[in-house]
């Protein structure tokens, strides 16, 4: 955002408030406003930091274009010099410091209580924000104990971990030059998403190099790669065939919950990727795995409805402050209308509290219940 747009942030915020597109919150001393819907010049997921004189904008994290056919997509769109980074399978946070408080916002613009609770275990960001008070550090939080997802690509450790992948700035849209992030991360020992390749030029050998890398990532169970032009420009994301298949299998139990497009798009991505990478001989094994997992997934949901009256999954988390468990459940319930969460167990373990949170899938629960209960449908 240019200076002129930053200057009129108060009036844009006022317009968003008048239109009912805002939600006010606070954390400690810091107050902020979540933009709940696109409108005017503000987008859903953006956050306006308030209460400290001039309001400041935490920009939304930009979407990344997907390529499904890696070589063809990269040939058509890659802009050298190019960095290739590992795509980490977790959830996205934008971390800022405001009025002395460090805040971590999810893609939807919610301050994530889990991330804040665990941040001191994941990275020490105090000095980074001393040097760069306007920094918006973009990172993926991934690993076992991630409260947002149970199935994930390659786990890195036995706990959640932070992987910084971009730097943005308050009041300014789009990522900064990666060298700025490199310097800050190196100076303050902030963990980075692994850097896989650097391509000073994109030539005849580059496509093959990317395909070799994709095969390696596929074999290691990593999620994929992100191609980032060093001088700015279109970024590309690519997910490996193995992860597309794993996603379908892991979410098979949600067949009645998710739109059909979720499964077909991943199936197509998987097939195009597997053919491109020469994995056709694995197709038979893939077909069997896929069929089994989908059938087993749905059977599991039906069993749950018959046994427990609902479709659900349990996620296990570990936090420092016992109160975080309640805050997290409230946050998860606020951020979704179709998933209802509650705490099932909690136990103290040294300085941590371990808790199991049950996520009930409302749509599949009522749909499967009605089918099993003998309701009629017109189709
Ligand atoms: P999109 O808005 O791009 O469609 P999405 O929420 O559907 O995003 P994905 O399709 O998984 O998410 O891919 C984009 C996300 O990948 C980014 O928002 C970011 O959270 C995550 N990511 C993981 N590793 C990296 C990385 N090295 N560089 C950039 N983003 C990364």
PDB file of N, CA and C and ligand atoms in Angstrom, residues 61-66 84-93 107 138-141 149 156 163-166 178 192-195 223-228 235-239 247 266 269, ligand 1:
ATOM      1  N   UNK A  61      -2.133 -12.120   3.449  1.00  0.00           N
ATOM      2  CA  UNK A  61      -1.057 -12.838   2.753  1.00  0.00           C
ATOM      3  C   UNK A  61      -1.571 -13.207   1.365  1.00  0.00           C
ATOM      4  N   UNK A  62      -0.828 -12.828   0.305  1.00  0.00           N
ATOM      5  CA  UNK A  62      -1.361 -13.047  -1.049  1.00  0.00           C
ATOM      6  C   UNK A  62      -1.465 -14.519  -1.440  1.00  0.00           C
ATOM      7  N   UNK A  63      -2.506 -14.824  -2.217  1.00  0.00           N
ATOM      8  CA  UNK A  63      -2.646 -16.193  -2.738  1.00  0.00           C
ATOM      9  C   UNK A  63      -1.516 -16.507  -3.705  1.00  0.00           C
ATOM     10  N   UNK A  64      -1.180 -17.770  -3.787  1.00  0.00           N
ATOM     11  CA  UNK A  64      -0.098 -18.200  -4.690  1.00  0.00           C
ATOM     12  C   UNK A  64      -0.712 -19.065  -5.790  1.00  0.00           C
ATOM     13  N   UNK A  65      -0.343 -18.784  -7.034  1.00  0.00           N
ATOM     14  CA  UNK A  65      -0.915 -19.531  -8.161  1.00  0.00           C
ATOM     15  C   UNK A  65      -0.386 -20.968  -8.164  1.00  0.00           C
ATOM     16  N   UNK A  66      -1.275 -21.903  -8.456  1.00  0.00           N
ATOM     17  CA  UNK A  66      -0.879 -23.310  -8.446  1.00  0.00           C
ATOM     18  C   UNK A  66      -0.505 -23.772  -9.846  1.00  0.00           C
ATOM     19  N   UNK A  84      13.677 -21.697  -5.105  1.00  0.00           N
ATOM     20  CA  UNK A  84      12.705 -22.758  -4.884  1.00  0.00           C
ATOM     21  C   UNK A  84      12.798 -23.150  -3.411  1.00  0.00           C
ATOM     22  N   UNK A  85      11.671 -23.010  -2.723  1.00  0.00           N
ATOM     23  CA  UNK A  85      11.633 -23.328  -1.292  1.00  0.00           C
ATOM     24  C   UNK A  85      10.720 -24.510  -1.058  1.00  0.00           C
ATOM     25  N   UNK A  86      10.958 -25.205   0.032  1.00  0.00           N
ATOM     26  CA  UNK A  86      10.021 -26.277   0.382  1.00  0.00           C
ATOM     27  C   UNK A  86       8.698 -25.656   0.816  1.00  0.00           C
ATOM     28  N   UNK A  87       7.622 -26.270   0.384  1.00  0.00           N
ATOM     29  CA  UNK A  87       6.290 -25.855   0.837  1.00  0.00           C
ATOM     30  C   UNK A  87       5.989 -26.659   2.100  1.00  0.00           C
ATOM     31  N   UNK A  88       5.796 -25.948   3.171  1.00  0.00           N
ATOM     32  CA  UNK A  88       5.567 -26.610   4.461  1.00  0.00           C
ATOM     33  C   UNK A  88       4.069 -26.773   4.677  1.00  0.00           C
ATOM     34  N   UNK A  89       3.688 -27.922   5.178  1.00  0.00           N
ATOM     35  CA  UNK A  89       2.269 -28.242   5.332  1.00  0.00           C
ATOM     36  C   UNK A  89       1.817 -27.937   6.759  1.00  0.00           C
ATOM     37  N   UNK A  90       1.327 -26.743   6.950  1.00  0.00           N
ATOM     38  CA  UNK A  90       0.858 -26.364   8.284  1.00  0.00           C
ATOM     39  C   UNK A  90      -0.171 -25.269   8.148  1.00  0.00           C
ATOM     40  N   UNK A  91      -0.187 -24.324   9.073  1.00  0.00           N
ATOM     41  CA  UNK A  91      -1.091 -23.183   8.923  1.00  0.00           C
ATOM     42  C   UNK A  91      -0.275 -21.899   8.907  1.00  0.00           C
ATOM     43  N   UNK A  92      -0.864 -20.936   8.192  1.00  0.00           N
ATOM     44  CA  UNK A  92      -0.179 -19.670   7.912  1.00  0.00           C
ATOM     45  C   UNK A  92      -0.435 -18.669   9.041  1.00  0.00           C
ATOM     46  N   UNK A  93       0.636 -18.052   9.533  1.00  0.00           N
ATOM     47  CA  UNK A  93       0.448 -16.947  10.485  1.00  0.00           C
ATOM     48  C   UNK A  93       1.241 -15.728  10.041  1.00  0.00           C
ATOM     49  N   UNK A 107      -4.883 -16.788   8.551  1.00  0.00           N
ATOM     50  CA  UNK A 107      -5.256 -16.262   7.233  1.00  0.00           C
ATOM     51  C   UNK A 107      -6.567 -15.471   7.316  1.00  0.00           C
ATOM     52  N   UNK A 138       5.915 -13.720   8.067  1.00  0.00           N
ATOM     53  CA  UNK A 138       4.970 -14.747   7.589  1.00  0.00           C
ATOM     54  C   UNK A 138       5.609 -16.113   7.795  1.00  0.00           C
ATOM     55  N   UNK A 139       4.880 -16.981   8.467  1.00  0.00           N
ATOM     56  CA  UNK A 139       5.474 -18.282   8.794  1.00  0.00           C
ATOM     57  C   UNK A 139       4.408 -19.360   8.752  1.00  0.00           C
ATOM     58  N   UNK A 140       4.880 -20.587   8.569  1.00  0.00           N
ATOM     59  CA  UNK A 140       4.001 -21.749   8.642  1.00  0.00           C
ATOM     60  C   UNK A 140       4.282 -22.430   9.972  1.00  0.00           C
ATOM     61  N   UNK A 141       3.225 -22.790  10.694  1.00  0.00           N
ATOM     62  CA  UNK A 141       3.402 -23.574  11.916  1.00  0.00           C
ATOM     63  C   UNK A 141       2.936 -24.978  11.567  1.00  0.00           C
ATOM     64  N   UNK A 149      -5.074 -29.060  11.865  1.00  0.00           N
ATOM     65  CA  UNK A 149      -5.114 -30.212  10.952  1.00  0.00           C
ATOM     66  C   UNK A 149      -4.456 -31.426  11.601  1.00  0.00           C
ATOM     67  N   UNK A 156       8.222 -32.801  10.958  1.00  0.00           N
ATOM     68  CA  UNK A 156       9.633 -32.404  11.055  1.00  0.00           C
ATOM     69  C   UNK A 156      10.225 -32.796  12.397  1.00  0.00           C
ATOM     70  N   UNK A 163       8.314 -22.205  10.664  1.00  0.00           N
ATOM     71  CA  UNK A 163       9.163 -22.064   9.477  1.00  0.00           C
ATOM     72  C   UNK A 163       8.825 -20.717   8.829  1.00  0.00           C
ATOM     73  N   UNK A 164       9.711 -19.740   8.972  1.00  0.00           N
ATOM     74  CA  UNK A 164       9.451 -18.433   8.353  1.00  0.00           C
ATOM     75  C   UNK A 164       9.641 -18.578   6.854  1.00  0.00           C
ATOM     76  N   UNK A 165       8.756 -17.930   6.059  1.00  0.00           N
ATOM     77  CA  UNK A 165       8.944 -18.019   4.602  1.00  0.00           C
ATOM     78  C   UNK A 165       8.809 -16.690   3.889  1.00  0.00           C
ATOM     79  N   UNK A 166       8.317 -15.663   4.541  1.00  0.00           N
ATOM     80  CA  UNK A 166       8.221 -14.365   3.874  1.00  0.00           C
ATOM     81  C   UNK A 166       8.224 -13.250   4.888  1.00  0.00           C
ATOM     82  N   UNK A 178      13.397 -11.288  -0.638  1.00  0.00           N
ATOM     83  CA  UNK A 178      13.729 -12.403   0.255  1.00  0.00           C
ATOM     84  C   UNK A 178      15.033 -12.178   1.023  1.00  0.00           C
ATOM     85  N   UNK A 192      13.810 -21.199   9.138  1.00  0.00           N
ATOM     86  CA  UNK A 192      13.327 -20.858   7.788  1.00  0.00           C
ATOM     87  C   UNK A 192      12.761 -22.087   7.104  1.00  0.00           C
ATOM     88  N   UNK A 193      11.823 -21.882   6.171  1.00  0.00           N
ATOM     89  CA  UNK A 193      11.429 -22.975   5.279  1.00  0.00           C
ATOM     90  C   UNK A 193      12.679 -23.352   4.475  1.00  0.00           C
ATOM     91  N   UNK A 194      12.971 -24.664   4.335  1.00  0.00           N
ATOM     92  CA  UNK A 194      14.196 -25.059   3.639  1.00  0.00           C
ATOM     93  C   UNK A 194      14.309 -24.481   2.220  1.00  0.00           C
ATOM     94  N   UNK A 195      15.493 -23.978   1.912  1.00  0.00           N
ATOM     95  CA  UNK A 195      15.790 -23.438   0.578  1.00  0.00           C
ATOM     96  C   UNK A 195      16.314 -24.605  -0.252  1.00  0.00           C
ATOM     97  N   UNK A 223       5.577 -31.717   1.364  1.00  0.00           N
ATOM     98  CA  UNK A 223       4.340 -31.302   0.694  1.00  0.00           C
ATOM     99  C   UNK A 223       4.561 -30.851  -0.746  1.00  0.00           C
ATOM    100  N   UNK A 224       5.642 -30.129  -0.994  1.00  0.00           N
ATOM    101  CA  UNK A 224       5.859 -29.632  -2.352  1.00  0.00           C
ATOM    102  C   UNK A 224       6.836 -28.482  -2.359  1.00  0.00           C
ATOM    103  N   UNK A 225       6.680 -27.610  -3.339  1.00  0.00           N
ATOM    104  CA  UNK A 225       7.636 -26.501  -3.466  1.00  0.00           C
ATOM    105  C   UNK A 225       6.924 -25.208  -3.846  1.00  0.00           C
ATOM    106  N   UNK A 226       7.598 -24.100  -3.519  1.00  0.00           N
ATOM    107  CA  UNK A 226       7.113 -22.781  -3.927  1.00  0.00           C
ATOM    108  C   UNK A 226       8.234 -22.142  -4.743  1.00  0.00           C
ATOM    109  N   UNK A 227       7.873 -21.645  -5.923  1.00  0.00           N
ATOM    110  CA  UNK A 227       8.858 -20.989  -6.787  1.00  0.00           C
ATOM    111  C   UNK A 227       8.691 -19.483  -6.619  1.00  0.00           C
ATOM    112  N   UNK A 228       9.775 -18.825  -6.226  1.00  0.00           N
ATOM    113  CA  UNK A 228       9.674 -17.393  -5.929  1.00  0.00           C
ATOM    114  C   UNK A 228      10.669 -16.601  -6.767  1.00  0.00           C
ATOM    115  N   UNK A 235       4.419 -15.905  -8.246  1.00  0.00           N
ATOM    116  CA  UNK A 235       4.919 -17.056  -7.493  1.00  0.00           C
ATOM    117  C   UNK A 235       4.089 -18.283  -7.844  1.00  0.00           C
ATOM    118  N   UNK A 236       4.708 -19.446  -7.746  1.00  0.00           N
ATOM    119  CA  UNK A 236       3.995 -20.670  -8.113  1.00  0.00           C
ATOM    120  C   UNK A 236       4.097 -21.679  -6.979  1.00  0.00           C
ATOM    121  N   UNK A 237       2.994 -22.429  -6.784  1.00  0.00           N
ATOM    122  CA  UNK A 237       3.073 -23.514  -5.800  1.00  0.00           C
ATOM    123  C   UNK A 237       2.813 -24.839  -6.505  1.00  0.00           C
ATOM    124  N   UNK A 238       3.481 -25.870  -6.014  1.00  0.00           N
ATOM    125  CA  UNK A 238       3.330 -27.209  -6.594  1.00  0.00           C
ATOM    126  C   UNK A 238       3.299 -28.214  -5.446  1.00  0.00           C
ATOM    127  N   UNK A 239       2.315 -29.098  -5.478  1.00  0.00           N
ATOM    128  CA  UNK A 239       2.200 -30.121  -4.435  1.00  0.00           C
ATOM    129  C   UNK A 239       2.466 -31.482  -5.064  1.00  0.00           C
ATOM    130  N   UNK A 247      -3.851 -36.515   0.869  1.00  0.00           N
ATOM    131  CA  UNK A 247      -4.942 -35.597   1.237  1.00  0.00           C
ATOM    132  C   UNK A 247      -6.307 -36.241   0.991  1.00  0.00           C
ATOM    133  N   UNK A 266      -8.008 -32.855  -6.422  1.00  0.00           N
ATOM    134  CA  UNK A 266      -6.805 -33.540  -5.936  1.00  0.00           C
ATOM    135  C   UNK A 266      -6.509 -34.803  -6.737  1.00  0.00           C
ATOM    136  N   UNK A 269      -4.901 -33.571  -9.874  1.00  0.00           N
ATOM    137  CA  UNK A 269      -3.522 -33.139  -9.586  1.00  0.00           C
ATOM    138  C   UNK A 269      -2.634 -34.346  -9.398  1.00  0.00           C
TER     139      UNK A 269
HETATM  140  P1  LIG B   1      -3.777 -19.792  -1.507  1.00  0.00           P
HETATM  141  O1  LIG B   1      -4.422 -18.563  -0.979  1.00  0.00           O
HETATM  142  O2  LIG B   1      -2.411 -19.549  -2.053  1.00  0.00           O
HETATM  143  O3  LIG B   1      -4.672 -20.553  -2.456  1.00  0.00           O
HETATM  144  P2  LIG B   1      -4.168 -21.877   0.511  1.00  0.00           P
HETATM  145  O4  LIG B   1      -4.605 -21.397   1.841  1.00  0.00           O
HETATM  146  O5  LIG B   1      -5.112 -22.621  -0.316  1.00  0.00           O
HETATM  147  O6  LIG B   1      -3.488 -20.679  -0.239  1.00  0.00           O
HETATM  148  P3  LIG B   1      -1.991 -23.643  -0.042  1.00  0.00           P
HETATM  149  O7  LIG B   1      -2.642 -24.013  -1.318  1.00  0.00           O
HETATM  150  O8  LIG B   1      -1.554 -24.748   0.849  1.00  0.00           O
HETATM  151  O9  LIG B   1      -2.864 -22.692   0.830  1.00  0.00           O
HETATM  152  O10 LIG B   1      -0.668 -22.837  -0.411  1.00  0.00           O
HETATM  153  C1  LIG B   1      -0.281 -21.569  -0.072  1.00  0.00           C
HETATM  154  C2  LIG B   1       0.253 -21.533   1.369  1.00  0.00           C
HETATM  155  O11 LIG B   1       1.444 -22.298   1.509  1.00  0.00           O
HETATM  156  C3  LIG B   1       0.711 -20.158   1.839  1.00  0.00           C
HETATM  157  O12 LIG B   1      -0.372 -19.351   2.212  1.00  0.00           O
HETATM  158  C4  LIG B   1       1.603 -20.514   3.024  1.00  0.00           C
HETATM  159  O13 LIG B   1       0.835 -20.559   4.218  1.00  0.00           O
HETATM  160  C5  LIG B   1       2.063 -21.922   2.726  1.00  0.00           C
HETATM  161  N1  LIG B   1       3.522 -22.079   2.582  1.00  0.00           N
HETATM  162  C6  LIG B   1       4.212 -23.132   3.082  1.00  0.00           C
HETATM  163  N2  LIG B   1       5.502 -23.031   2.796  1.00  0.00           N
HETATM  164  C7  LIG B   1       5.671 -21.875   2.104  1.00  0.00           C
HETATM  165  C8  LIG B   1       6.806 -21.222   1.536  1.00  0.00           C
HETATM  166  N3  LIG B   1       8.019 -21.757   1.603  1.00  0.00           N
HETATM  167  N4  LIG B   1       6.602 -20.047   0.901  1.00  0.00           N
HETATM  168  C9  LIG B   1       5.347 -19.492   0.798  1.00  0.00           C
HETATM  169  N5  LIG B   1       4.253 -20.071   1.317  1.00  0.00           N
HETATM  170  C10 LIG B   1       4.396 -21.254   1.962  1.00  0.00           C
END
